[in-house]
Short mmCIF file of C-alpha atoms in Angstrom, two decimals:
data_model
loop_
_atom_site.label_atom_id
_atom_site.label_comp_id
_atom_site.label_asym_id
_atom_site.label_seq_id
_atom_site.Cartn_x
_atom_site.Cartn_y
_atom_site.Cartn_z
CA MET A 182 -0.52 5.73 -7.62
CA HIS A 183 -2.59 2.23 -8.68
CA ASP A 184 -3.21 1.76 -5.14
CA LEU A 185 -4.14 4.97 -4.07
CA LEU A 186 -7.17 4.78 -7.18
CA ARG A 187 -7.69 1.62 -6.09
CA ASN A 188 -8.36 2.20 -2.52
CA GLY A 189 -10.34 5.28 -3.52
CA ALA A 190 -12.47 3.19 -5.85
CA LEU A 191 -13.35 0.29 -3.14
CA LEU A 192 -13.91 3.14 -0.50
CA LEU A 193 -16.78 4.76 -2.85
CA CYS A 194 -18.02 1.48 -4.03
CA ALA A 195 -18.20 0.18 -0.45
CA LEU A 196 -20.18 3.75 0.42
CA VAL A 197 -22.81 2.78 -1.98
CA THR A 198 -23.21 -0.62 -1.55
CA ALA A 199 -23.94 0.10 2.39
CA ALA A 200 -26.20 2.00 1.89
CA PRO A 201 -30.03 1.35 2.34
CA ALA A 202 -32.67 0.90 -0.93
CA VAL A 203 -34.21 3.96 -1.86
CA ALA A 204 -37.52 4.56 -4.16
CA GLN A 205 -36.61 4.92 -7.70
CA ASP A 206 -37.67 8.48 -8.00
CA ALA A 207 -36.78 9.62 -4.60
CA LEU A 208 -33.42 11.65 -3.72
CA ILE A 209 -30.54 9.82 -3.04
CA PRO A 210 -30.09 10.51 0.64
CA ARG A 211 -26.85 12.28 1.85
CA GLN A 212 -26.05 9.68 3.78
CA VAL A 213 -25.37 7.20 0.94
CA LEU A 214 -23.37 9.08 -0.92
CA PHE A 215 -20.99 10.70 1.77
CA GLY A 216 -21.83 8.15 5.30
CA ASN A 217 -19.40 5.74 6.18
CA PRO A 218 -19.03 1.98 4.85
CA GLU A 219 -20.24 -0.70 7.25
CA ARG A 220 -16.67 -2.43 6.68
CA THR A 221 -13.60 -1.64 4.11
CA ALA A 222 -9.99 -2.06 3.73
CA ALA A 223 -9.54 -5.16 5.06
CA GLN A 224 -5.63 -7.10 5.49
CA VAL A 225 -4.25 -9.78 6.88
CA SER A 226 -1.46 -9.11 9.65
CA PRO A 227 1.93 -10.42 8.18
CA ASP A 228 1.87 -13.45 10.55
CA GLY A 229 -1.01 -14.72 9.43
CA THR A 230 -3.21 -15.08 12.48
CA ARG A 231 -5.31 -11.89 12.40
CA ILE A 232 -7.54 -9.72 9.97
CA SER A 233 -8.26 -6.27 10.29
CA PHE A 234 -10.58 -3.62 8.83
CA LEU A 235 -11.96 -0.24 8.84
CA ALA A 236 -15.38 0.24 10.44
CA PRO A 237 -16.91 3.11 12.30
CA ARG A 238 -16.65 3.22 15.84
CA ASP A 239 -19.32 5.61 17.63
CA GLY A 240 -20.00 7.16 13.98
CA VAL A 241 -15.92 7.72 13.15
CA MET A 242 -13.75 4.87 10.77
CA ASN A 243 -11.52 3.00 13.31
CA VAL A 244 -9.14 -0.23 12.56
CA TRP A 245 -10.89 -3.29 14.04
CA VAL A 246 -8.85 -6.41 14.44
CA ALA A 247 -10.23 -10.21 14.49
CA PRO A 248 -8.47 -13.81 14.64
CA ILE A 249 -8.17 -15.67 11.47
CA GLY A 250 -11.62 -17.80 10.90
CA GLY A 251 -13.44 -15.09 13.54
CA ILE A 252 -14.40 -12.48 12.24
CA ALA A 253 -17.34 -11.93 14.76
CA LYS A 254 -14.93 -11.89 17.35
CA ALA A 255 -13.20 -8.25 16.10
CA LYS A 256 -12.74 -5.57 18.19
CA PRO A 257 -11.60 -1.98 17.39
CA VAL A 258 -7.75 -1.22 18.50
CA THR A 259 -7.70 2.66 17.49
CA ALA A 260 -9.92 4.97 19.33
CA GLU A 261 -9.88 8.26 17.35
CA LYS A 262 -12.94 10.29 17.57
CA ASP A 263 -13.42 13.03 15.19
CA ARG A 264 -11.41 12.31 12.02
CA PRO A 265 -11.63 9.09 10.33
CA ILE A 266 -8.55 6.59 9.70
CA ARG A 267 -8.49 6.36 5.87
CA GLN A 268 -5.30 4.13 5.44
CA TYR A 269 -3.49 1.87 7.60
CA LEU A 270 -0.87 -0.70 8.02
CA TRP A 271 0.87 -3.52 10.06
CA SER A 272 3.98 -3.50 11.42
CA GLN A 273 6.50 -5.65 10.17
CA ASP A 274 6.06 -8.28 13.03
CA SER A 275 2.55 -7.59 13.33
CA ARG A 276 2.61 -6.05 16.87
CA TYR A 277 1.20 -2.67 15.45
CA ILE A 278 -1.47 -1.12 13.58
CA LEU A 279 0.21 1.98 12.00
CA TYR A 280 -1.22 4.81 10.39
CA VAL A 281 -1.38 8.28 9.45
CA GLN A 282 -3.62 10.89 10.97
CA ASP A 283 -4.33 14.62 11.15
CA LYS A 284 -4.85 16.54 13.60
CA GLY A 285 -8.50 18.67 13.86
CA GLY A 286 -8.39 18.85 9.83
CA THR A 287 -5.33 21.05 10.06
CA GLU A 288 -3.48 18.65 7.43
CA ASP A 289 -0.73 17.77 10.00
CA PHE A 290 -0.36 14.16 9.27
CA LEU A 291 1.33 12.55 12.03
CA LEU A 292 2.10 8.54 12.22
CA TYR A 293 0.42 6.62 14.99
CA ALA A 294 1.08 3.05 16.60
CA ALA A 295 -1.85 1.25 17.94
CA ASP A 296 -1.15 -2.25 19.69
CA ALA A 297 -3.01 -4.74 17.92
CA GLY A 298 -3.78 -6.41 20.77
CA THR A 299 -4.23 -3.68 23.59
CA GLY A 300 -5.18 -1.13 21.46
CA ALA A 301 -2.61 1.21 23.33
CA THR A 302 -1.58 3.90 21.22
CA ARG A 303 1.35 5.96 20.77
CA ASN A 304 2.06 9.32 18.86
CA LEU A 305 5.44 8.48 17.17
CA THR A 306 5.69 11.80 15.54
CA PRO A 307 4.58 14.43 18.23
CA TYR A 308 5.46 17.78 15.97
CA GLU A 309 3.98 20.51 15.18
CA HIS A 310 3.19 21.97 11.76
CA THR A 311 4.30 18.16 10.30
CA THR A 312 3.47 15.67 7.35
CA VAL A 313 4.28 12.61 8.05
CA GLU A 314 5.23 10.70 4.64
CA ILE A 315 6.12 6.58 5.36
CA ILE A 316 9.15 5.83 3.01
CA GLY A 317 9.62 1.78 3.79
CA THR A 318 9.35 -1.01 6.23
CA SER A 319 11.74 -3.99 6.71
CA VAL A 320 11.13 -7.74 6.63
CA THR A 321 14.69 -8.30 8.56
CA HIS A 322 14.40 -5.13 10.76
CA PRO A 323 10.56 -5.53 11.64
CA ALA A 324 10.71 -2.90 14.06
CA ASP A 325 11.90 0.03 12.21
CA MET A 326 11.02 1.81 9.43
CA LEU A 327 11.84 5.08 7.35
CA ILE A 328 9.76 7.96 7.44
CA GLY A 329 9.63 11.92 5.96
CA LEU A 330 9.31 14.46 8.14
CA ASN A 331 9.05 18.17 6.78
CA ASN A 332 8.98 19.87 10.45
CA ARG A 333 12.44 21.45 9.46
CA ASP A 334 11.06 22.49 5.91
CA PRO A 335 8.03 22.11 4.91
CA LYS A 336 8.77 22.09 1.48
CA TRP A 337 11.42 18.93 1.78
CA HIS A 338 10.41 15.80 3.72
CA ASP A 339 14.06 14.73 5.48
CA ILE A 340 14.47 10.68 5.97
CA TRP A 341 14.20 9.56 9.85
CA ARG A 342 14.61 6.15 10.86
CA ILE A 343 12.14 5.13 13.62
CA ASN A 344 12.05 2.70 16.11
CA VAL A 345 8.07 1.45 16.64
CA ASP A 346 9.02 0.00 19.81
CA THR A 347 10.73 2.64 21.53
CA GLY A 348 9.74 5.84 19.11
CA LYS A 349 13.40 6.67 19.32
CA ALA A 350 14.11 8.46 15.79
CA ALA A 351 17.63 9.56 14.08
CA LEU A 352 18.03 11.28 10.97
CA VAL A 353 18.93 9.50 7.88
CA TYR A 354 19.37 12.06 5.22
CA LYS A 355 18.41 15.84 4.85
CA ASN A 356 16.49 16.39 1.88
CA GLU A 357 17.38 19.56 -0.16
CA GLY A 358 14.84 19.04 -3.33
CA TYR A 359 14.07 14.98 -3.58
CA SER A 360 10.50 14.49 -4.22
CA GLY A 361 10.58 10.60 -3.25
CA PHE A 362 12.73 7.79 -1.94
CA VAL A 363 13.56 4.21 -2.74
CA ALA A 364 15.25 1.98 0.44
CA ASP A 365 16.46 -1.26 0.57
CA ASP A 366 15.15 -3.76 3.41
CA ASP A 367 18.11 -2.84 5.43
CA LEU A 368 16.40 0.72 5.28
CA HIS A 369 19.28 2.39 3.66
CA LEU A 370 18.30 4.94 1.11
CA ARG A 371 18.99 3.45 -2.54
CA TYR A 372 17.64 5.83 -4.82
CA ALA A 373 15.83 9.32 -5.00
CA THR A 374 13.80 11.45 -7.55
CA LYS A 375 13.87 15.05 -8.64
CA ASP A 376 10.96 16.50 -10.36
CA GLN A 377 12.38 18.49 -13.64
CA PRO A 378 10.94 21.74 -15.10
CA ASP A 379 9.55 20.08 -18.40
CA GLY A 380 7.88 17.80 -16.06
CA GLY A 381 9.67 14.91 -15.81
CA PHE A 382 11.94 13.74 -13.31
CA VAL A 383 15.56 12.71 -12.64
CA VAL A 384 16.79 9.58 -10.55
CA GLU A 385 19.77 9.53 -8.90
CA ARG A 386 21.21 6.75 -7.06
CA PHE A 387 22.82 6.71 -3.50
CA GLY A 388 26.62 5.20 -3.64
CA ALA A 389 28.20 3.56 -0.93
CA ASP A 390 29.78 6.68 0.26
CA GLY A 391 26.32 8.44 0.64
CA ALA A 392 26.83 10.66 -2.14
CA VAL A 393 24.27 10.61 -5.17
CA HIS A 394 25.13 9.96 -8.70
CA PRO A 395 23.19 10.12 -12.02
CA PHE A 396 20.87 6.98 -12.86
CA MET A 397 18.32 7.99 -15.36
CA THR A 398 16.01 10.61 -16.73
CA ILE A 399 12.45 10.55 -17.05
CA PRO A 400 11.02 12.88 -19.76
CA GLY A 401 7.54 14.73 -19.32
CA ASP A 402 5.89 12.53 -21.77
CA ASP A 403 6.39 9.39 -19.79
CA ALA A 404 6.75 10.61 -16.12
CA LEU A 405 3.14 9.22 -15.75
CA THR A 406 3.61 5.86 -16.90
CA THR A 407 7.30 5.33 -15.87
CA SER A 408 8.75 4.58 -12.42
CA VAL A 409 10.59 3.00 -10.15
CA SER A 410 8.50 1.00 -8.11
CA GLY A 411 11.05 -0.78 -5.47
CA LEU A 412 13.47 -3.47 -4.67
CA ASP A 413 13.18 -6.78 -3.70
CA VAL A 414 14.16 -7.97 -0.23
CA ALA A 415 17.68 -8.94 -1.32
CA GLY A 416 18.06 -5.44 -2.77
CA THR A 417 19.32 -7.43 -5.89
CA THR A 418 16.49 -6.77 -8.24
CA LEU A 419 14.94 -3.19 -8.94
CA TYR A 420 11.27 -3.30 -10.24
CA GLY A 421 9.12 -0.31 -12.19
CA VAL A 422 7.10 0.32 -14.82
CA ASP A 423 8.53 1.97 -18.24
CA SER A 424 6.97 3.65 -21.29
CA ARG A 425 9.85 4.87 -22.67
CA GLY A 426 9.90 4.00 -26.58
CA ARG A 427 6.74 1.86 -25.99
CA ASP A 428 2.71 2.36 -26.68
CA LYS A 429 2.27 1.06 -23.71
CA ALA A 430 3.93 0.65 -19.75
CA ALA A 431 5.81 -2.21 -19.37
CA LEU A 432 6.57 -3.96 -15.97
CA VAL A 433 10.49 -4.33 -15.95
CA SER A 434 13.64 -4.66 -13.72
CA PHE A 435 16.40 -1.89 -13.97
CA ASP A 436 19.83 -2.81 -14.19
CA GLN A 437 21.27 -1.03 -11.15
CA LYS A 438 24.59 0.03 -13.03
CA THR A 439 23.29 1.06 -16.27
CA ALA A 440 19.73 1.48 -15.89
CA ALA A 441 18.89 -0.78 -18.52
CA PRO A 442 15.37 -1.78 -18.41
CA THR A 443 14.71 -5.56 -19.06
CA VAL A 444 11.00 -6.52 -19.96
CA LEU A 445 9.29 -8.63 -17.83
CA ALA A 446 5.88 -8.72 -18.53
CA GLN A 447 3.75 -6.65 -21.34
CA SER A 448 0.37 -6.38 -22.75
CA PRO A 449 -0.77 -5.26 -26.02
CA GLU A 450 -4.01 -4.11 -24.40
CA ALA A 451 -3.11 -1.83 -21.88
CA ASP A 452 -0.52 -0.48 -19.59
CA ILE A 453 0.68 -2.60 -16.75
CA GLY A 454 -1.22 -1.72 -13.56
CA GLY A 455 -0.73 -3.08 -9.96
CA ILE A 456 1.71 -5.69 -9.24
CA PHE A 457 1.56 -8.30 -6.24
CA ALA A 458 4.88 -8.80 -4.52
CA ASP A 459 5.76 -12.08 -2.17
CA PRO A 460 5.65 -10.38 1.11
CA ALA A 461 8.60 -12.77 2.35
CA THR A 462 11.17 -11.93 -0.38
CA GLY A 463 9.68 -8.76 -2.26
CA LYS A 464 9.71 -10.73 -5.73
CA VAL A 465 6.92 -10.07 -8.01
CA LEU A 466 4.75 -12.93 -8.63
CA ALA A 467 1.72 -11.45 -10.18
CA TYR A 468 0.55 -7.99 -12.28
CA SER A 469 -2.88 -6.56 -13.41
CA VAL A 470 -3.93 -5.41 -16.69
CA GLU A 471 -7.00 -2.92 -17.12
CA HIS A 472 -8.47 -2.98 -20.24
CA LEU A 473 -12.11 -3.64 -20.31
CA LYS A 474 -11.77 -4.92 -17.01
CA THR A 475 -8.93 -5.65 -14.15
CA GLU A 476 -7.32 -8.76 -14.83
CA TRP A 477 -4.40 -10.70 -12.96
CA LYS A 478 -1.70 -12.51 -14.41
CA ALA A 479 1.05 -14.79 -13.14
CA LEU A 480 4.57 -13.65 -13.51
CA ASP A 481 5.51 -16.38 -10.92
CA PRO A 482 3.98 -20.01 -12.50
CA ALA A 483 3.95 -21.24 -8.73
CA VAL A 484 0.71 -18.78 -8.16
CA GLN A 485 -0.80 -19.45 -11.71
CA PRO A 486 -2.97 -21.99 -10.07
CA ASP A 487 -4.50 -19.69 -7.23
CA ILE A 488 -4.96 -16.71 -9.67
CA ASP A 489 -6.98 -19.49 -11.96
CA PHE A 490 -8.74 -20.71 -8.70
CA ILE A 491 -9.96 -16.85 -7.79
CA ALA A 492 -10.64 -16.04 -11.40
CA ALA A 493 -13.03 -19.37 -11.78
CA HIS A 494 -15.25 -18.37 -9.10
CA ALA A 495 -15.08 -14.50 -9.61
CA LYS A 496 -18.27 -13.41 -11.25
CA GLY A 497 -16.59 -10.03 -12.31
CA GLN A 498 -13.37 -8.26 -11.18
CA TRP A 499 -10.98 -8.94 -8.24
CA SER A 500 -7.64 -7.90 -6.74
CA ILE A 501 -5.01 -8.99 -4.10
CA GLU A 502 -5.14 -6.49 -1.22
CA SER A 503 -2.83 -8.38 1.27
CA ALA A 504 -1.14 -11.28 2.11
CA SER A 505 0.64 -13.13 4.85
CA ARG A 506 4.44 -13.44 4.83
CA ASP A 507 4.65 -17.17 4.67
CA GLY A 508 1.91 -16.64 1.44
CA ARG A 509 -0.85 -18.95 2.80
CA TYR A 510 -3.34 -16.11 2.80
CA TRP A 511 -4.64 -13.82 0.94
CA ILE A 512 -6.97 -10.82 1.10
CA VAL A 513 -9.05 -10.51 -1.96
CA MET A 514 -11.67 -7.82 -2.95
CA HIS A 515 -14.19 -9.13 -5.68
CA ASP A 516 -16.43 -6.98 -6.98
CA PRO A 517 -19.31 -8.79 -8.98
CA VAL A 518 -19.97 -5.66 -10.61
CA THR A 519 -23.82 -6.48 -10.54
CA GLU A 520 -23.77 -7.06 -6.64
CA PRO A 521 -21.95 -5.26 -3.92
CA ALA A 522 -18.31 -5.83 -3.45
CA TYR A 523 -17.32 -7.68 -0.89
CA TYR A 524 -13.45 -9.68 0.56
CA TRP A 525 -12.61 -13.18 0.31
CA LEU A 526 -9.96 -14.80 2.69
CA TYR A 527 -8.18 -17.07 0.73
CA ASP A 528 -6.51 -19.76 1.86
CA ARG A 529 -4.00 -21.31 -0.78
CA ARG A 530 -3.04 -24.01 1.41
CA ALA A 531 -6.58 -25.57 1.43
CA LYS A 532 -7.72 -23.90 -2.16
CA SER A 533 -10.76 -22.46 -0.08
CA LEU A 534 -12.47 -18.92 -0.61
CA ASP A 535 -14.37 -17.15 2.53
CA LYS A 536 -16.27 -14.36 2.37
CA LEU A 537 -15.22 -12.02 5.13
CA PHE A 538 -17.89 -9.15 4.94
CA THR A 539 -19.25 -7.02 2.15
#
């Protein structure tokens, strides 16, 4: 949810800052409010060799890719002509750009894979009346991912494992009532959430036999500020945020047998907001708190010098948007507040911040 809010705010910021100046007493042109940003949503590929971003291609937002250090060499790798691409991600092997796109405004969102080198694009879910949900990707099985498909029953998403290289998919779980799932890095379902009449939800745990067992109950008063976020790559740590019995939501790890929370980080001023996890291990490295502005704090002491370095160069607030698997490169979105927002490529090895684009 925090990612969606951040992406929405970023898109609005990009729309405004990319617009031409207008006279103080003039009406704001519609293009300023509703036009495309020049460039936005920058990411670094998992292998740390390329930068991607969204930008118009023939007036429609598409994904562009450039080599590290060569943003001027960017080329489009998707060719959507009618509907803009709003969100995308890299495949874990850095071969593909994956994105979910609807069909002519029908709200039937399907999953596509575009080769990051050639631009060749395939529809991985060629179904009618279907909305795809991405459940999880895998570091150890980079060609595979879990997706949800509601082509059997529009109310519920069945879980499928799909190979991005071949497009072959296999049913993993027939869903009859769960609103969300957490999988481990082996792409096995480990937890599922089910909404309750009071506005809360229950979390259930998948056993070794595939059966589900009660895990914990979240009452309606805490449903917006308590969640099971995900597992580390080893599958030993279950992260989440928890506001039960507290004034503000804390970053926690849940015991996978008893569901007891252990507080990892908390703030006296505000809920824990976003988290930044190591792309290779899934361990949470840092977290954000938004009080008067968004501030990042290190959970792992190893990244404290990096957070201090970025904070010393930032004029306003900033956020970590993406990272290469080896941890060398971070994509940082910097919002000076008093001037247009832009992206940095942060090289942790060289301790350098290179401005990508506004």
